[in-house]
Every structure is written in structure tokens, then in C-alpha cells.
Short mmCIF file of N, CA, C and O in Angstrom, two decimals:
data_model
loop_
_atom_site.label_atom_id
_atom_site.label_comp_id
_atom_site.label_asym_id
_atom_site.label_seq_id
_atom_site.Cartn_x
_atom_site.Cartn_y
_atom_site.Cartn_z
N MET R 1 -47.49 30.05 8.09
CA MET R 1 -47.20 30.67 6.83
C MET R 1 -45.54 30.76 6.77
O MET R 1 -45.42 30.19 5.27
N SER R 2 -45.11 31.20 7.21
CA SER R 2 -43.91 31.52 7.20
C SER R 2 -42.99 30.09 7.34
O SER R 2 -41.70 30.33 6.56
N ARG R 3 -43.30 29.33 8.01
CA ARG R 3 -42.64 27.77 8.40
C ARG R 3 -43.08 27.28 6.62
O ARG R 3 -41.82 26.78 6.44
N LYS R 4 -44.39 26.97 6.35
CA LYS R 4 -44.31 26.76 4.85
C LYS R 4 -43.28 27.37 3.91
O LYS R 4 -42.69 26.78 3.14
N VAL R 5 -43.14 28.55 3.86
CA VAL R 5 -42.42 29.18 2.63
C VAL R 5 -40.48 28.82 3.16
O VAL R 5 -40.16 28.77 1.82
N SER R 6 -40.13 29.06 4.34
CA SER R 6 -38.70 28.24 4.61
C SER R 6 -38.51 26.88 3.94
O SER R 6 -37.84 26.52 3.67
N LEU R 7 -39.69 26.21 4.15
CA LEU R 7 -39.33 24.86 3.81
C LEU R 7 -39.62 24.81 2.46
O LEU R 7 -39.03 23.54 1.75
N ALA R 8 -40.31 25.53 1.47
CA ALA R 8 -40.55 25.47 0.32
C ALA R 8 -39.04 25.84 -0.21
O ALA R 8 -38.71 25.33 -1.41
N LEU R 9 -38.86 27.00 0.45
CA LEU R 9 -37.30 27.58 -0.29
C LEU R 9 -35.95 26.39 0.11
O LEU R 9 -35.46 26.45 -0.88
N ALA R 10 -36.17 25.45 1.21
CA ALA R 10 -34.95 24.78 1.42
C ALA R 10 -35.28 23.82 0.15
O ALA R 10 -34.50 23.07 0.05
N ALA R 11 -36.48 23.32 0.09
CA ALA R 11 -36.71 22.20 -0.89
C ALA R 11 -36.08 22.55 -1.98
O ALA R 11 -35.18 21.83 -2.89
N THR R 12 -36.55 23.44 -2.14
CA THR R 12 -35.55 24.35 -3.46
C THR R 12 -34.33 24.45 -3.96
O THR R 12 -33.73 23.74 -4.99
N LEU R 13 -33.73 24.45 -2.83
CA LEU R 13 -32.37 24.59 -2.54
C LEU R 13 -31.84 23.74 -2.99
O LEU R 13 -30.40 23.57 -3.55
N ILE R 14 -32.16 22.43 -2.40
CA ILE R 14 -31.96 21.07 -2.40
C ILE R 14 -32.06 20.81 -3.76
O ILE R 14 -30.66 20.13 -3.99
N LEU R 15 -33.06 20.69 -3.93
CA LEU R 15 -33.17 20.40 -5.79
C LEU R 15 -32.50 21.06 -6.71
O LEU R 15 -31.81 20.49 -7.80
N SER R 16 -32.22 22.20 -6.66
CA SER R 16 -31.35 23.07 -7.68
C SER R 16 -29.76 22.21 -7.32
O SER R 16 -29.42 22.72 -8.44
N GLY R 17 -29.56 22.02 -6.10
CA GLY R 17 -27.90 21.89 -6.11
C GLY R 17 -27.96 20.52 -6.88
O GLY R 17 -26.31 20.50 -7.02
N ALA R 18 -28.58 19.53 -6.71
CA ALA R 18 -28.99 18.60 -7.75
C ALA R 18 -28.24 18.87 -8.98
O ALA R 18 -27.90 17.96 -9.54
N ALA R 19 -29.00 19.85 -9.68
CA ALA R 19 -28.83 20.09 -10.76
C ALA R 19 -27.71 20.61 -11.47
O ALA R 19 -27.57 20.46 -12.41
N TRP R 20 -27.30 20.81 -10.48
CA TRP R 20 -25.64 21.92 -11.03
C TRP R 20 -24.32 20.83 -10.92
O TRP R 20 -24.61 20.09 -10.85
N ALA R 21 -23.85 21.20 -12.54
CA ALA R 21 -22.93 20.28 -13.23
C ALA R 21 -21.76 20.32 -12.00
O ALA R 21 -21.58 21.65 -11.69
N ASP R 22 -20.80 19.34 -12.21
CA ASP R 22 -19.65 19.29 -11.36
C ASP R 22 -18.60 19.98 -12.28
O ASP R 22 -18.73 19.92 -13.63
N PRO R 23 -17.75 20.47 -11.68
CA PRO R 23 -16.65 21.75 -12.59
C PRO R 23 -15.92 20.90 -13.48
O PRO R 23 -14.99 21.52 -14.08
N ILE R 24 -16.04 19.88 -13.08
CA ILE R 24 -14.60 19.30 -13.99
C ILE R 24 -15.57 18.49 -15.44
O ILE R 24 -14.74 18.48 -16.71
N GLU R 25 -17.05 18.46 -15.55
CA GLU R 25 -17.67 18.29 -16.71
C GLU R 25 -17.50 19.32 -17.53
O GLU R 25 -17.37 20.60 -17.38
N GLY R 26 -17.42 18.78 -18.94
CA GLY R 26 -17.04 19.80 -20.06
C GLY R 26 -16.01 19.93 -21.25
O GLY R 26 -15.46 18.45 -21.30
N ASN R 27 -15.86 20.53 -22.26
CA ASN R 27 -14.89 19.92 -22.94
C ASN R 27 -13.46 20.56 -22.83
O ASN R 27 -13.61 21.87 -21.81
N TRP R 28 -12.03 20.02 -22.78
CA TRP R 28 -11.36 20.48 -22.30
C TRP R 28 -10.29 20.13 -23.32
O TRP R 28 -10.10 19.35 -24.17
N LYS R 29 -9.06 21.27 -23.61
CA LYS R 29 -8.11 20.72 -24.62
C LYS R 29 -6.82 20.20 -24.00
O LYS R 29 -6.46 20.67 -22.99
N THR R 30 -6.39 19.58 -24.86
CA THR R 30 -5.32 18.55 -24.15
C THR R 30 -4.39 19.37 -24.48
O THR R 30 -4.03 20.12 -25.15
N GLN R 31 -3.21 18.79 -23.76
CA GLN R 31 -1.66 19.02 -23.94
C GLN R 31 -1.26 18.88 -25.35
O GLN R 31 -0.56 19.94 -25.93
N ALA R 32 -1.78 17.65 -26.20
CA ALA R 32 -1.75 17.60 -27.48
C ALA R 32 -2.59 18.61 -28.40
O ALA R 32 -2.12 18.68 -29.83
N GLY R 33 -3.39 19.16 -28.06
CA GLY R 33 -3.73 20.50 -28.90
C GLY R 33 -5.69 19.62 -29.13
O GLY R 33 -6.51 20.09 -29.66
N ASP R 34 -5.65 18.15 -28.68
CA ASP R 34 -7.20 17.44 -29.12
C ASP R 34 -8.12 18.15 -27.87
O ASP R 34 -8.17 18.80 -26.95
N THR R 35 -9.53 17.88 -28.19
CA THR R 35 -10.78 18.14 -26.96
C THR R 35 -11.30 16.74 -26.64
O THR R 35 -11.52 15.88 -27.31
N ALA R 36 -11.03 16.66 -25.25
CA ALA R 36 -11.87 15.66 -24.63
C ALA R 36 -13.32 16.09 -23.86
O ALA R 36 -13.02 17.32 -23.09
N ALA R 37 -14.02 15.67 -23.95
CA ALA R 37 -15.25 15.53 -23.10
C ALA R 37 -15.43 14.87 -22.10
O ALA R 37 -14.84 13.76 -21.90
N ILE R 38 -15.17 15.45 -20.78
CA ILE R 38 -15.96 15.04 -19.67
C ILE R 38 -17.11 15.10 -19.22
O ILE R 38 -17.95 15.99 -18.91
N SER R 39 -17.78 13.67 -19.09
CA SER R 39 -19.14 13.80 -18.94
C SER R 39 -19.83 12.93 -17.63
O SER R 39 -18.77 11.77 -17.20
N GLY R 40 -20.71 13.07 -17.31
CA GLY R 40 -21.17 12.13 -15.73
C GLY R 40 -21.89 12.57 -14.68
O GLY R 40 -22.02 13.88 -14.84
N SER R 41 -21.89 12.21 -13.77
CA SER R 41 -22.61 12.60 -12.71
C SER R 41 -21.74 11.93 -11.26
O SER R 41 -20.99 12.86 -10.53
N SER R 42 -21.85 10.59 -10.84
CA SER R 42 -20.82 10.32 -9.63
C SER R 42 -19.63 9.43 -10.38
O SER R 42 -18.38 9.62 -9.27
N SER R 43 -19.71 8.98 -11.49
CA SER R 43 -18.48 8.58 -12.42
C SER R 43 -18.45 9.26 -13.68
O SER R 43 -19.30 9.59 -14.36
N PHE R 44 -17.16 9.87 -13.65
CA PHE R 44 -17.24 10.99 -14.89
C PHE R 44 -16.07 10.18 -16.17
O PHE R 44 -14.85 9.51 -15.64
N SER R 45 -16.30 9.86 -17.48
CA SER R 45 -16.12 9.24 -18.34
C SER R 45 -15.52 10.32 -19.39
O SER R 45 -15.95 11.23 -19.39
N ILE R 46 -14.07 10.12 -19.63
CA ILE R 46 -13.56 11.27 -20.50
C ILE R 46 -13.44 10.29 -22.21
O ILE R 46 -12.80 9.24 -22.21
N THR R 47 -13.96 11.24 -22.88
CA THR R 47 -13.71 10.48 -24.11
C THR R 47 -12.85 11.82 -25.22
O THR R 47 -13.24 12.73 -24.85
N LEU R 48 -12.18 11.40 -26.01
CA LEU R 48 -11.53 12.04 -27.15
C LEU R 48 -12.43 12.58 -28.29
O LEU R 48 -13.26 11.63 -28.66
N LYS R 49 -13.02 14.02 -28.52
CA LYS R 49 -13.85 14.14 -29.32
C LYS R 49 -13.33 15.05 -30.55
O LYS R 49 -13.99 14.85 -31.88
N SER R 50 -11.64 14.83 -30.89
CA SER R 50 -11.20 15.55 -31.95
C SER R 50 -9.49 14.79 -31.55
O SER R 50 -9.32 14.05 -30.81
N GLY R 51 -8.79 14.78 -32.92
CA GLY R 51 -7.85 14.36 -33.08
C GLY R 51 -7.78 13.18 -33.59
O GLY R 51 -8.58 12.40 -34.12
N LYS R 52 -6.46 12.21 -33.71
CA LYS R 52 -6.11 11.08 -34.28
C LYS R 52 -7.03 9.71 -33.60
O LYS R 52 -7.48 8.63 -34.37
N TYR R 53 -7.22 9.98 -32.35
CA TYR R 53 -8.29 8.84 -31.81
C TYR R 53 -9.41 9.52 -30.98
O TYR R 53 -9.80 8.84 -30.24
N ALA R 54 -10.06 10.50 -32.03
CA ALA R 54 -11.31 10.89 -31.60
C ALA R 54 -12.30 9.94 -31.58
O ALA R 54 -12.48 8.41 -32.37
N GLY R 55 -13.31 9.74 -30.47
CA GLY R 55 -14.38 8.75 -30.27
C GLY R 55 -13.92 7.79 -28.93
O GLY R 55 -14.39 6.93 -29.04
N LYS R 56 -12.44 7.58 -29.01
CA LYS R 56 -12.00 6.87 -27.94
C LYS R 56 -12.10 7.25 -26.61
O LYS R 56 -12.13 8.13 -26.48
N THR R 57 -12.68 6.14 -25.85
CA THR R 57 -12.94 6.95 -24.22
C THR R 57 -11.44 6.35 -23.29
O THR R 57 -11.27 5.11 -23.68
N ILE R 58 -10.84 7.40 -22.97
CA ILE R 58 -9.82 7.36 -22.33
C ILE R 58 -9.93 7.29 -21.05
O ILE R 58 -8.32 7.66 -20.09
N GLY R 59 -10.54 6.89 -20.29
CA GLY R 59 -10.36 7.06 -18.50
C GLY R 59 -11.86 7.17 -18.23
O GLY R 59 -12.96 7.54 -18.78
N SER R 60 -11.82 7.07 -16.89
CA SER R 60 -12.77 7.33 -15.77
C SER R 60 -12.17 7.64 -14.61
O SER R 60 -11.37 7.56 -13.98
N LEU R 61 -13.32 8.84 -14.01
CA LEU R 61 -12.84 9.41 -12.37
C LEU R 61 -13.70 9.53 -11.74
O LEU R 61 -15.08 9.81 -12.48
N LYS R 62 -13.61 9.17 -10.67
CA LYS R 62 -14.57 9.58 -9.30
C LYS R 62 -14.13 10.90 -8.24
O LYS R 62 -12.81 10.84 -8.41
N ALA R 63 -15.19 11.63 -8.22
CA ALA R 63 -14.59 12.84 -7.26
C ALA R 63 -14.15 12.20 -6.24
O ALA R 63 -14.74 11.32 -5.22
N ALA R 64 -13.17 12.86 -5.45
CA ALA R 64 -12.27 12.31 -4.26
C ALA R 64 -12.30 13.60 -3.38
O ALA R 64 -11.75 13.37 -2.12
N GLY R 65 -13.14 14.38 -3.69
CA GLY R 65 -12.92 15.66 -2.49
C GLY R 65 -12.17 16.70 -2.96
O GLY R 65 -11.15 16.49 -3.36
N ASP R 66 -11.92 18.15 -2.28
CA ASP R 66 -11.18 19.05 -2.83
C ASP R 66 -10.71 19.24 -4.14
O ASP R 66 -9.65 19.34 -4.29
N ASN R 67 -11.52 19.09 -4.87
CA ASN R 67 -11.10 19.41 -6.73
C ASN R 67 -10.32 18.30 -7.11
O ASN R 67 -9.29 18.50 -7.99
N LYS R 68 -10.25 17.35 -6.42
CA LYS R 68 -9.48 16.19 -6.81
C LYS R 68 -10.17 14.82 -7.17
O LYS R 68 -11.59 14.65 -6.84
N TYR R 69 -9.78 14.07 -8.42
CA TYR R 69 -10.56 13.10 -8.76
C TYR R 69 -9.78 11.68 -8.76
O TYR R 69 -8.14 11.81 -9.28
N THR R 70 -10.03 10.60 -8.77
CA THR R 70 -9.09 9.48 -8.86
C THR R 70 -9.89 8.68 -9.80
O THR R 70 -11.21 8.60 -9.79
N GLY R 71 -9.04 7.62 -10.61
CA GLY R 71 -9.67 6.86 -11.21
C GLY R 71 -8.54 5.88 -12.27
O GLY R 71 -7.49 5.57 -11.61
N ASN R 72 -8.63 6.02 -13.39
CA ASN R 72 -7.92 5.28 -14.52
C ASN R 72 -7.65 6.03 -15.80
O ASN R 72 -8.65 6.78 -16.02
N ILE R 73 -6.81 6.02 -16.19
CA ILE R 73 -6.29 6.88 -17.73
C ILE R 73 -5.68 5.88 -18.25
O ILE R 73 -5.19 5.24 -18.08
N THR R 74 -6.06 5.58 -20.06
CA THR R 74 -5.64 5.27 -20.86
C THR R 74 -4.82 5.84 -21.81
O THR R 74 -5.36 6.55 -22.24
N ASP R 75 -3.61 5.32 -22.08
CA ASP R 75 -3.01 5.91 -23.23
C ASP R 75 -3.65 5.39 -24.48
O ASP R 75 -3.61 4.35 -24.90
N PRO R 76 -4.47 6.45 -25.18
CA PRO R 76 -4.69 6.11 -26.48
C PRO R 76 -4.07 5.56 -27.66
O PRO R 76 -4.49 4.73 -28.44
N ALA R 77 -2.36 6.12 -27.72
CA ALA R 77 -2.14 5.36 -28.80
C ALA R 77 -1.41 3.89 -28.23
O ALA R 77 -1.48 3.08 -29.56
N ASN R 78 -1.81 3.12 -27.13
CA ASN R 78 -1.16 2.03 -26.68
C ASN R 78 -2.09 1.09 -26.10
O ASN R 78 -2.09 0.16 -25.76
N ASP R 79 -3.27 1.58 -25.59
CA ASP R 79 -4.18 1.28 -25.05
C ASP R 79 -4.31 0.97 -23.62
O ASP R 79 -4.65 -0.13 -23.01
N LYS R 80 -2.90 1.43 -23.08
CA LYS R 80 -2.40 0.84 -21.70
C LYS R 80 -3.04 1.64 -20.69
O LYS R 80 -3.07 2.84 -21.10
N THR R 81 -3.71 0.60 -19.48
CA THR R 81 -4.23 1.83 -18.55
C THR R 81 -3.60 1.92 -17.43
O THR R 81 -2.88 1.00 -16.89
N TYR R 82 -3.50 2.81 -16.64
CA TYR R 82 -2.59 3.41 -15.48
C TYR R 82 -3.80 3.89 -14.27
O TYR R 82 -4.76 4.39 -14.71
N SER R 83 -3.14 3.68 -13.40
CA SER R 83 -4.06 4.65 -12.30
C SER R 83 -3.90 5.84 -12.32
O SER R 83 -2.59 6.57 -12.89
N GLY R 84 -5.27 6.73 -12.48
CA GLY R 84 -4.96 8.61 -12.55
C GLY R 84 -5.43 8.96 -11.55
O GLY R 84 -6.20 8.66 -10.92
N LYS R 85 -5.59 10.31 -11.82
CA LYS R 85 -5.88 11.41 -10.89
C LYS R 85 -5.65 13.03 -11.72
O LYS R 85 -4.95 12.54 -12.56
N ALA R 86 -6.88 13.19 -11.01
CA ALA R 86 -6.53 14.68 -11.82
C ALA R 86 -7.42 16.04 -10.54
O ALA R 86 -7.62 15.49 -9.65
N THR R 87 -6.34 16.85 -10.66
CA THR R 87 -6.97 18.26 -10.08
C THR R 87 -7.40 19.33 -10.50
O THR R 87 -6.48 19.58 -11.60
N LEU R 88 -8.22 19.54 -9.74
CA LEU R 88 -9.38 21.04 -10.68
C LEU R 88 -8.41 22.22 -10.13
O LEU R 88 -8.83 22.28 -8.98
N SER R 89 -7.99 23.37 -10.85
CA SER R 89 -7.57 24.84 -10.18
C SER R 89 -8.16 25.86 -11.11
O SER R 89 -7.40 25.62 -12.34
N GLY R 90 -9.38 26.26 -10.84
CA GLY R 90 -9.89 27.00 -11.87
C GLY R 90 -10.33 26.66 -13.32
O GLY R 90 -11.18 25.63 -13.28
N ASP R 91 -9.81 27.29 -14.50
CA ASP R 91 -9.87 26.28 -15.86
C ASP R 91 -8.87 25.52 -15.95
O ASP R 91 -8.61 25.39 -17.55
N SER R 92 -7.97 25.09 -15.21
CA SER R 92 -7.03 23.97 -15.25
C SER R 92 -7.21 22.73 -14.60
O SER R 92 -7.61 22.56 -13.74
N LEU R 93 -6.71 21.74 -15.34
CA LEU R 93 -7.20 20.33 -14.69
C LEU R 93 -5.86 19.62 -14.89
O LEU R 93 -5.37 19.19 -16.28
N LYS R 94 -4.90 19.02 -14.10
CA LYS R 94 -3.88 18.71 -14.02
C LYS R 94 -4.06 16.95 -13.99
O LYS R 94 -4.48 16.74 -13.15
N MET R 95 -3.66 16.35 -15.11
CA MET R 95 -4.14 15.18 -15.42
C MET R 95 -2.60 14.22 -15.21
O MET R 95 -1.39 14.39 -15.71
N SER R 96 -3.07 13.01 -14.59
CA SER R 96 -1.81 12.09 -14.31
C SER R 96 -2.06 10.82 -14.24
O SER R 96 -2.89 10.47 -13.79
N GLY R 97 -1.40 10.16 -14.94
CA GLY R 97 -1.19 8.55 -15.13
C GLY R 97 -0.13 7.67 -14.50
O GLY R 97 1.43 8.63 -14.57
N CYS R 98 -0.26 6.78 -13.45
CA CYS R 98 1.03 6.51 -12.90
C CYS R 98 1.03 5.00 -12.69
O CYS R 98 -0.06 4.19 -12.91
N VAL R 99 2.05 4.31 -12.55
CA VAL R 99 2.62 3.01 -12.33
C VAL R 99 3.35 2.98 -11.21
O VAL R 99 3.64 3.59 -10.61
N LEU R 100 3.25 1.51 -10.43
CA LEU R 100 4.15 0.94 -9.62
C LEU R 100 3.64 1.89 -8.09
O LEU R 100 4.71 2.55 -7.55
N GLY R 101 2.25 2.04 -8.02
CA GLY R 101 1.79 2.85 -7.21
C GLY R 101 2.03 3.93 -6.74
O GLY R 101 2.26 4.61 -5.64
N GLY R 102 2.34 4.75 -7.79
CA GLY R 102 2.51 6.03 -8.05
C GLY R 102 4.07 6.80 -7.56
O GLY R 102 4.40 7.55 -7.57
N LEU R 103 4.72 5.54 -8.25
CA LEU R 103 6.43 6.08 -7.97
C LEU R 103 7.06 6.41 -9.41
O LEU R 103 7.50 7.55 -9.47
N ILE R 104 5.98 6.29 -10.50
CA ILE R 104 6.59 6.59 -11.75
C ILE R 104 5.12 7.30 -12.20
O ILE R 104 4.26 6.57 -12.27
N CYS R 105 5.19 8.70 -12.33
CA CYS R 105 3.83 9.31 -13.27
C CYS R 105 4.49 10.11 -14.32
O CYS R 105 5.27 10.74 -14.47
N LYS R 106 3.07 10.28 -15.13
CA LYS R 106 3.47 11.47 -16.40
C LYS R 106 2.34 12.21 -16.29
O LYS R 106 1.17 11.68 -15.86
N SER R 107 2.40 13.44 -16.22
CA SER R 107 1.35 14.87 -16.18
C SER R 107 1.42 15.71 -17.20
O SER R 107 2.21 15.93 -18.16
N GLN R 108 0.25 15.88 -17.37
CA GLN R 108 -0.14 17.21 -18.48
C GLN R 108 -1.31 17.97 -18.05
O GLN R 108 -2.16 17.52 -17.02
N THR R 109 -1.32 19.23 -18.11
CA THR R 109 -2.10 20.09 -17.90
C THR R 109 -3.43 20.35 -18.81
O THR R 109 -2.97 20.72 -20.12
N TRP R 110 -4.54 20.35 -18.78
CA TRP R 110 -5.68 20.79 -19.80
C TRP R 110 -6.51 21.63 -19.48
O TRP R 110 -6.33 22.10 -18.23
N HIS R 111 -6.87 22.29 -20.43
CA HIS R 111 -7.30 23.70 -20.21
C HIS R 111 -9.17 23.78 -20.68
O HIS R 111 -9.23 23.11 -22.14
N LYS R 112 -9.78 24.25 -19.72
CA LYS R 112 -11.44 24.05 -20.45
C LYS R 112 -11.98 25.03 -21.54
O LYS R 112 -10.96 26.18 -21.47
N LEU R 113 -12.33 24.40 -22.26
CA LEU R 113 -12.57 25.37 -23.48
C LEU R 113 -13.97 26.05 -23.05
O LEU R 113 -15.35 25.64 -22.55
#
């Protein structure tokens, strides 16, 4: 009987773990003051929800482990796409877009809403 209870508890914990949202998901205030929404599960899409470029998708990221994410970031003003990365620290998300293999990068910090 206790073996069945243990198996049921283990299955419940495994299934509930799959339902937990990744901490990067949600709404973020950009450095410019706009709202960006990050959503997804294994691949995360970044879409601006407010501001001059509202509705525009500006990037996609994948988890790289240890609260780090990698992918592509697009500058909404000129539609140029850069190699991107993000690092999550509490309620702050440091976003970076780089060219030339990471030699030149621009960064900004977003805050969770």
C-alpha cells in the first residue's frame, strides 16, 4: 500500500513540475519604459506589448542553464537581428545583443512587472 502511495506522490510531483512556468516568462519593463512579454516553453518569444513598436516580435531565446538564455534579439527601430543572450537575476533580466562573435555588445536591464 505504501509503495502505491509513494509512486502516486512521485508521479504527481513530476507532472506538476512540468506545469511550472519558467521564471523568464511574463511581462517585463524595458529600459525604454515599454512592456515586453516573454512567453513559450522550450523556446521563448519576446513581443513588445506597449510603446511605438507594440505588437512587434523582437527576439527568441532558449534556456542555456543556470538562469542564462541564448538566441536572437532584433532592434525594433531598424529590424536588424543580433546574437542575443539574457541572464536572469531575481526580478532583473540583463539583455544583450552582440555582433562580431560577441566582440561588440549592447546591453540593457529589464525589470519584471
